[in-house]
mmCIF file of C-alpha atoms in Angstrom:
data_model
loop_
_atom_site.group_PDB
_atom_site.id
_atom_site.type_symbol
_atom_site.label_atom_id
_atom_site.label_comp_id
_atom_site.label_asym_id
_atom_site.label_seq_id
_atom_site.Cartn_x
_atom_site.Cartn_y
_atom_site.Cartn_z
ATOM 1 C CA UNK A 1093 -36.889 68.048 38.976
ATOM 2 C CA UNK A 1094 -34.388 66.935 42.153
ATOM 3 C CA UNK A 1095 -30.768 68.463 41.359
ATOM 4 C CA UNK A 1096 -29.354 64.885 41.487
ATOM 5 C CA UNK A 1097 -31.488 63.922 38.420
ATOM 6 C CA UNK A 1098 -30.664 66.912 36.754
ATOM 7 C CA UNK A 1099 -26.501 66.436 37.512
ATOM 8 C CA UNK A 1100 -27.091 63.191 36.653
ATOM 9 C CA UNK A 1101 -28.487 63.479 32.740
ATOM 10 C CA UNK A 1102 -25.276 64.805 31.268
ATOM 11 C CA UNK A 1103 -23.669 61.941 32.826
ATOM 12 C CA UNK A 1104 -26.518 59.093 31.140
ATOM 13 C CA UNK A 1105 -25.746 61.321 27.850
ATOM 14 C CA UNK A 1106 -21.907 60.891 28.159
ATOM 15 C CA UNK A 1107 -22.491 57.159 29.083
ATOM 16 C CA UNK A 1108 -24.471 56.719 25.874
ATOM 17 C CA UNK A 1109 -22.040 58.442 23.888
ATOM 18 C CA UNK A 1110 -19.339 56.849 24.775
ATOM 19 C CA UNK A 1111 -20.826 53.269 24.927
ATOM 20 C CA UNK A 1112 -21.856 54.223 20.754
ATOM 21 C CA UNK A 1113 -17.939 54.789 19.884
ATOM 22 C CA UNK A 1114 -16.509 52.152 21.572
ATOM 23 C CA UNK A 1115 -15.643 49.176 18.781
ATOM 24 C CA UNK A 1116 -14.426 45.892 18.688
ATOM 25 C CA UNK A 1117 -10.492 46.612 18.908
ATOM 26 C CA UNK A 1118 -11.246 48.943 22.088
ATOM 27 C CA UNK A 1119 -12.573 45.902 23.691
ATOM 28 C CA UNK A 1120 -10.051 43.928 22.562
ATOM 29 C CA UNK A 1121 -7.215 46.254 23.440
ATOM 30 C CA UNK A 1122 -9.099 46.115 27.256
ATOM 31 C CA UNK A 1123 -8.817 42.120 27.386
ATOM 32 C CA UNK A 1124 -4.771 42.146 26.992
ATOM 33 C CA UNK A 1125 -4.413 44.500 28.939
ATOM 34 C CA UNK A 1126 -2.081 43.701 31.803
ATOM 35 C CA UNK A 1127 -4.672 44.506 34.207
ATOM 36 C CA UNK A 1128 -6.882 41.834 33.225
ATOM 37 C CA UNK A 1129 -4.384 39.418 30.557
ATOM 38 C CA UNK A 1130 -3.611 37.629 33.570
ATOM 39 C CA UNK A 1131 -7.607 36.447 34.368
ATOM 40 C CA UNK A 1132 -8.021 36.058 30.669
ATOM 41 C CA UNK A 1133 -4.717 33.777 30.828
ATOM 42 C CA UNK A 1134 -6.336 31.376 33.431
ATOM 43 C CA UNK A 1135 -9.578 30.929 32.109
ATOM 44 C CA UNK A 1136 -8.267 30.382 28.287
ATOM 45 C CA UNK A 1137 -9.324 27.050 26.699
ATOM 46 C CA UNK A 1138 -7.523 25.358 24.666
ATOM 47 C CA UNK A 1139 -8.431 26.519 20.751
ATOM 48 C CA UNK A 1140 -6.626 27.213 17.685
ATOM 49 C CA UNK A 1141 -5.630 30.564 16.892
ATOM 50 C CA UNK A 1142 -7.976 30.899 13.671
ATOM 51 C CA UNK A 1143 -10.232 33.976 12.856
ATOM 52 C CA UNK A 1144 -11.990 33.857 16.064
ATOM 53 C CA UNK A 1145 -9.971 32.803 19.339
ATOM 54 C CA UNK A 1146 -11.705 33.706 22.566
ATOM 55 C CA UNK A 1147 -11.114 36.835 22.828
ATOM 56 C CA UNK A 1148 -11.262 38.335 19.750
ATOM 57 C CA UNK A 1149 -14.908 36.641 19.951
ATOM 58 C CA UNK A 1150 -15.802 38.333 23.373
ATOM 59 C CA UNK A 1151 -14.642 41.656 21.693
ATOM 60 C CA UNK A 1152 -17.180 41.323 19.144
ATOM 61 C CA UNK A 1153 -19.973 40.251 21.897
ATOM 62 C CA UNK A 1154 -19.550 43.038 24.180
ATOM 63 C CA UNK A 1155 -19.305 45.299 21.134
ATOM 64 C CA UNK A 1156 -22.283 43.968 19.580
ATOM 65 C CA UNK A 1157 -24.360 44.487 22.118
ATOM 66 C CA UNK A 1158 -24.125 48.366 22.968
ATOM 67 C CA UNK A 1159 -24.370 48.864 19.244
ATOM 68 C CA UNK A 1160 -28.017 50.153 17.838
ATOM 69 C CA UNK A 1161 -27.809 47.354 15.103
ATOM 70 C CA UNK A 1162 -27.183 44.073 17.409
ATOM 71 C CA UNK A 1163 -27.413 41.752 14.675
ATOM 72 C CA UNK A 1164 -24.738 39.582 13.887
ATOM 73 C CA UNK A 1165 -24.559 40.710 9.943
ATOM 74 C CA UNK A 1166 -23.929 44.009 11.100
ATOM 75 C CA UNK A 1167 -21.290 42.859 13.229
ATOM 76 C CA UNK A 1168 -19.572 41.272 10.744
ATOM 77 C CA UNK A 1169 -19.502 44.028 8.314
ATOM 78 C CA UNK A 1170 -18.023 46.180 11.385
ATOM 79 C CA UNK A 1171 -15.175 43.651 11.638
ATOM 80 C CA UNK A 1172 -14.173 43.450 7.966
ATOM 81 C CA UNK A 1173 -14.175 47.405 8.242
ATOM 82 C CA UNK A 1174 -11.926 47.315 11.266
ATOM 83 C CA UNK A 1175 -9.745 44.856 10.193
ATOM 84 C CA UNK A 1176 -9.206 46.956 6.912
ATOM 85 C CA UNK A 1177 -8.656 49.956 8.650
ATOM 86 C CA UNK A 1178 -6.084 48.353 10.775
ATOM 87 C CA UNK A 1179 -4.068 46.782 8.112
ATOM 88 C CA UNK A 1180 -5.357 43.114 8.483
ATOM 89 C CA UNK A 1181 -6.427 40.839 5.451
ATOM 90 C CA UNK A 1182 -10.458 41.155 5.069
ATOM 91 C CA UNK A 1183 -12.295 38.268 6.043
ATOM 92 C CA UNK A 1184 -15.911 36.924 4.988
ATOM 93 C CA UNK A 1185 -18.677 38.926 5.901
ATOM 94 C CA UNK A 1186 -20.294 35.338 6.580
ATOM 95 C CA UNK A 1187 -21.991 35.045 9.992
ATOM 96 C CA UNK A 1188 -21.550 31.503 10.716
ATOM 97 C CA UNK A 1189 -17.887 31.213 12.115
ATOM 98 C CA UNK A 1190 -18.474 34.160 14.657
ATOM 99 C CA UNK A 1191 -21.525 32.512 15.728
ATOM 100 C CA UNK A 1192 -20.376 29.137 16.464
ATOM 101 C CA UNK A 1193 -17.175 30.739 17.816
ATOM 102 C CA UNK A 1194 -19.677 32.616 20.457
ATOM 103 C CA UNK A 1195 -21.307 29.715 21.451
ATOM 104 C CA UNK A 1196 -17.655 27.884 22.985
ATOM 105 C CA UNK A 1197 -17.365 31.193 24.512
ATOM 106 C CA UNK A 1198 -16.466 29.958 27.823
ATOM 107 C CA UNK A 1199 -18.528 31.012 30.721
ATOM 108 C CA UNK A 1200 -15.848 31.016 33.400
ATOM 109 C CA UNK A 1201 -13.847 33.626 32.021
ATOM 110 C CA UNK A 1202 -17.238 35.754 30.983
ATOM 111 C CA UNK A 1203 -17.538 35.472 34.574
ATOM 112 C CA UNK A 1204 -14.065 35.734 36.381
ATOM 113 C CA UNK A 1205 -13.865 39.562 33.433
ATOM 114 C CA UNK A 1206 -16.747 40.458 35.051
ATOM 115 C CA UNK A 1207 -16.005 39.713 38.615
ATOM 116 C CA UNK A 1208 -12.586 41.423 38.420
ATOM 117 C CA UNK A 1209 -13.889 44.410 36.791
ATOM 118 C CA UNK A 1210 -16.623 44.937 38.795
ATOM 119 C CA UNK A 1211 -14.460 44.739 42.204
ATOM 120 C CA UNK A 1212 -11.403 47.152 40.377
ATOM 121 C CA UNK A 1213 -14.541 49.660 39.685
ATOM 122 C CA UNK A 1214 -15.791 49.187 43.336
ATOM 123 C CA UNK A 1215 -12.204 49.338 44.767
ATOM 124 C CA UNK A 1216 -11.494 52.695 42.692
ATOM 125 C CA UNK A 1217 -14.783 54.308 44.159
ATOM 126 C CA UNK A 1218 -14.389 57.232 46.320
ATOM 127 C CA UNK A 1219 -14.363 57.193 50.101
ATOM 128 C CA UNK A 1220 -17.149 59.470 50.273
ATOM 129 C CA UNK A 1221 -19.616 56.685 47.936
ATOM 130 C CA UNK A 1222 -19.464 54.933 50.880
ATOM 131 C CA UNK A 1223 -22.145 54.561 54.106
ATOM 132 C CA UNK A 1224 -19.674 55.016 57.059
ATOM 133 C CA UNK A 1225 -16.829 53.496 55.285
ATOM 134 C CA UNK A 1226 -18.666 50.689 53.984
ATOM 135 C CA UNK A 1227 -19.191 49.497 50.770
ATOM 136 C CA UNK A 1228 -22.593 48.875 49.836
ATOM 137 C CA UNK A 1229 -23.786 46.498 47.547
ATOM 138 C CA UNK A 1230 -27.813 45.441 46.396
ATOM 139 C CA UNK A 1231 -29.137 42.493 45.289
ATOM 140 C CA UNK A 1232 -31.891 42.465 42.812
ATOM 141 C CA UNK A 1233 -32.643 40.409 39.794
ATOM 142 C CA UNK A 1234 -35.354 39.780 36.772
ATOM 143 C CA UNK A 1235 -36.855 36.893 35.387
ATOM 144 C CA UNK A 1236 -36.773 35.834 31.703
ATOM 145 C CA UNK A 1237 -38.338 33.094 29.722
ATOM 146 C CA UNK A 1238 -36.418 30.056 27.928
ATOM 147 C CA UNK A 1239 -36.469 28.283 25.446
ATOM 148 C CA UNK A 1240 -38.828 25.464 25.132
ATOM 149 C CA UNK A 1241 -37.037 22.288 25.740
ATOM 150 C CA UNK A 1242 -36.756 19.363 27.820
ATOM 151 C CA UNK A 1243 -33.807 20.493 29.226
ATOM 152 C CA UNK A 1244 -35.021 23.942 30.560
ATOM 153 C CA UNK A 1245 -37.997 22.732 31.493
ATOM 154 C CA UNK A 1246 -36.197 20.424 33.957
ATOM 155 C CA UNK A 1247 -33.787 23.009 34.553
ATOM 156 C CA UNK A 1248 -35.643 25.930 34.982
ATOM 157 C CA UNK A 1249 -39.702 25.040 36.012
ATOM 158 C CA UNK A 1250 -42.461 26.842 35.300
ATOM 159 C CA UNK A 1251 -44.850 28.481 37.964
ATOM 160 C CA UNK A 1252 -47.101 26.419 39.912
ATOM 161 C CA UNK A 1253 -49.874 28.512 38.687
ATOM 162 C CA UNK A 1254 -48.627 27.675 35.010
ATOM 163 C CA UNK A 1255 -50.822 25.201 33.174
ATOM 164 C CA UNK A 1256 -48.999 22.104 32.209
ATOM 165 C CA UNK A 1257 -48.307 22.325 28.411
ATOM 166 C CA UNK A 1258 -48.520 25.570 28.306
ATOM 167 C CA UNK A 1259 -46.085 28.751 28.285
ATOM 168 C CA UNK A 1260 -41.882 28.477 28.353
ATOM 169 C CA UNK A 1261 -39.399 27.634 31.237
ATOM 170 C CA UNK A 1262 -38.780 30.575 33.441
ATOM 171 C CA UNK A 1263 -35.448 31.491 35.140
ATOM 172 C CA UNK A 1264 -34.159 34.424 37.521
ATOM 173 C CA UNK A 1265 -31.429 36.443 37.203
ATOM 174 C CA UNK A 1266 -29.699 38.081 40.023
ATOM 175 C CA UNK A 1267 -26.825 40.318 40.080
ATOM 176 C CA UNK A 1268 -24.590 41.774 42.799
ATOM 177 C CA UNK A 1269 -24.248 45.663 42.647
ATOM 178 C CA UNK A 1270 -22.217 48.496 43.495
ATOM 179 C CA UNK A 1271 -24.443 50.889 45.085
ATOM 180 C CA UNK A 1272 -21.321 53.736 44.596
ATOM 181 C CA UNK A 1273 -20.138 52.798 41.160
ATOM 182 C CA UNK A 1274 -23.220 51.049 39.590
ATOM 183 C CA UNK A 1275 -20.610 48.161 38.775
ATOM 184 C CA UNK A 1276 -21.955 44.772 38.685
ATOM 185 C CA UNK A 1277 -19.697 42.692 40.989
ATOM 186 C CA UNK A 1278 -21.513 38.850 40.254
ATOM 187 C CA UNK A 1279 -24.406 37.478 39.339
ATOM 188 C CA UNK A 1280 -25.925 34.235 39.572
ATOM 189 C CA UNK A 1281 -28.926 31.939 37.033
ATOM 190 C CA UNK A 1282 -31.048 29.446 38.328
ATOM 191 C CA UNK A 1283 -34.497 28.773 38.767
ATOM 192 C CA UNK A 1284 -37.076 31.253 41.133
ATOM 193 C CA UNK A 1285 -35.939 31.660 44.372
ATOM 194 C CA UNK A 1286 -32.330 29.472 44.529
ATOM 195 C CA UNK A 1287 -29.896 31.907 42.769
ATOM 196 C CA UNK A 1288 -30.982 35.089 45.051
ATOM 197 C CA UNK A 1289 -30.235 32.980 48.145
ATOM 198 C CA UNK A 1290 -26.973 31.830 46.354
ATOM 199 C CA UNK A 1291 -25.888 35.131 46.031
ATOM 200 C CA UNK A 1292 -26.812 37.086 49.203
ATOM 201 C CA UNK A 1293 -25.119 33.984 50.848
ATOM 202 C CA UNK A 1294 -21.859 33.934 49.163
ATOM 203 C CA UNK A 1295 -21.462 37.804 50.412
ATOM 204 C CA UNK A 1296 -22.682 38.068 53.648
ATOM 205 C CA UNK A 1297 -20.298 36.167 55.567
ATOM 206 C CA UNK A 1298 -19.798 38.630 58.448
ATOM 207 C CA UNK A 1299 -16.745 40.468 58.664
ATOM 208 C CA UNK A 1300 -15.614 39.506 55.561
ATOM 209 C CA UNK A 1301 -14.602 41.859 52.772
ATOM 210 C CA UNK A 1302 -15.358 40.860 49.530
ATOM 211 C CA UNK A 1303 -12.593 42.105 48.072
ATOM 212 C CA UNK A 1304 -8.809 41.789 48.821
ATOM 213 C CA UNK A 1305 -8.470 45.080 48.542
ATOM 214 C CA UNK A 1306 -11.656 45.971 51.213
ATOM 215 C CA UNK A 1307 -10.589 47.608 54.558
ATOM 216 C CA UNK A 1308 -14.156 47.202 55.925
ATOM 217 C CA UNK A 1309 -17.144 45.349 56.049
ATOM 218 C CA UNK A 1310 -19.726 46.140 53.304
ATOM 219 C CA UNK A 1311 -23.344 46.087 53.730
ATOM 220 C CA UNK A 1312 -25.658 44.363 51.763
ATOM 221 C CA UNK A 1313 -29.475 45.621 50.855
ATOM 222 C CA UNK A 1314 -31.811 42.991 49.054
ATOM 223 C CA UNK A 1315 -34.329 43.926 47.328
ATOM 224 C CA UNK A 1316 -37.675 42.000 47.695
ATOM 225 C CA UNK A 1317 -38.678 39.876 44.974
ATOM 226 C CA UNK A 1318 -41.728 40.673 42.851
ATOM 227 C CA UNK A 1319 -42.116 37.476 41.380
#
């Protein structure tokens, strides 16, 4: 086995680890911050402060989904728990409220979290990460289906060789990485072929550091597509 695999495993283990303790509150705790209160600030909608604001709702999200059992129930029942143990009234165990609460989730300030985040990560990253002083950053993406409905069928087409009637909308996504960090810096959804050119062009102005904090050019690799 190459030594870099072999330095790298305790590292995945860690990762996993780590990524199984975190809960809700962690998440939460992360999101007012000062570091990032100010991006949540801008992107807040207007809501009532009830059981589930915004960000107590994208706590849950990100929690739920590095947790073995994703399901909503179980994220509920992990809430009630946490709110006991931190000296908060229990609330229903009732999935409904959280999931109608994720679904305003707004997707500007899923977006502007992960933009910031993913640039403070890249910014952080060693000198020695980089190829002669540059940052470099890979574009590569997946495909997943839809659901069936008018919409996404108009929205996101099927392939040419796809028989009409048959099989589900299919859409590409494409994310902007950190070769150094492994920290996702954007990414973009839209049908087969648009959203890669969207994002390669919104970072390869020349000369142009994509982050404020940049003192070089970066270079970016894309992948070819397979699909």
């Amino acid at each position: 086995m190459h030594t870099n695999c072999r330095s790298r495993r305790p590292q995945r283990c860690w990762i996993r680890q780590r990524s199984r303790a975190i809960h809700a509150y962690d998440f939460f705790n992360a999101l007012t911050d000062p570091d990032l209160l100010d991006v949540v600030d801008q992107q807040l909608p207007a809501h009532r402060e009830r059981l589930f604001p915004p960000t107590t709702t994208l706590s849950l999200f990100m929690a739920q989904t590095l947790n073995a059992d994703a399901s909503c129930q179980a994220t509920m029942d992990r809430h009630v728990v946490e709110r006991i143990a931190n000296d908060l009234p229990p609330c229903s165990t009732a999935t409904g409220a959280y999931c109608k609460a994720r679904q305003r989730l707004p997707l500007t300030m899923v977006h502007s979290l992960l933009q910031h985040t993913g640039h403070g990560l890249m910014d952080r990253g060693a000198n020695a990460w980089r190829w002669q002083g540059r940052a470099v950053k890979l574009v590569d993406g997946t495909t997943i289906t839809m659901a069936d409905t008018a919409d996404n069928q108009w929205r996101y087409p099927q392939p040419r060789t796809q028989q009409p009637g048959l099989g589900f909308p299919v859409a590409r996504v494409v994310a902007l990485l950190c070769l150094g960090t492994g920290a996702v810096l954007d990414t973009a959804l839209g049908p087969q072929g648009q959203e890669r050119r969207e994002v390669s062009t919104r970072y390869s102005t020349p000369c142009c550091p994509t982050s404020p904090k940049a003192t070089s050019c970066s270079l970016i690799v894309i992948t070819a597509p397979t699909s």
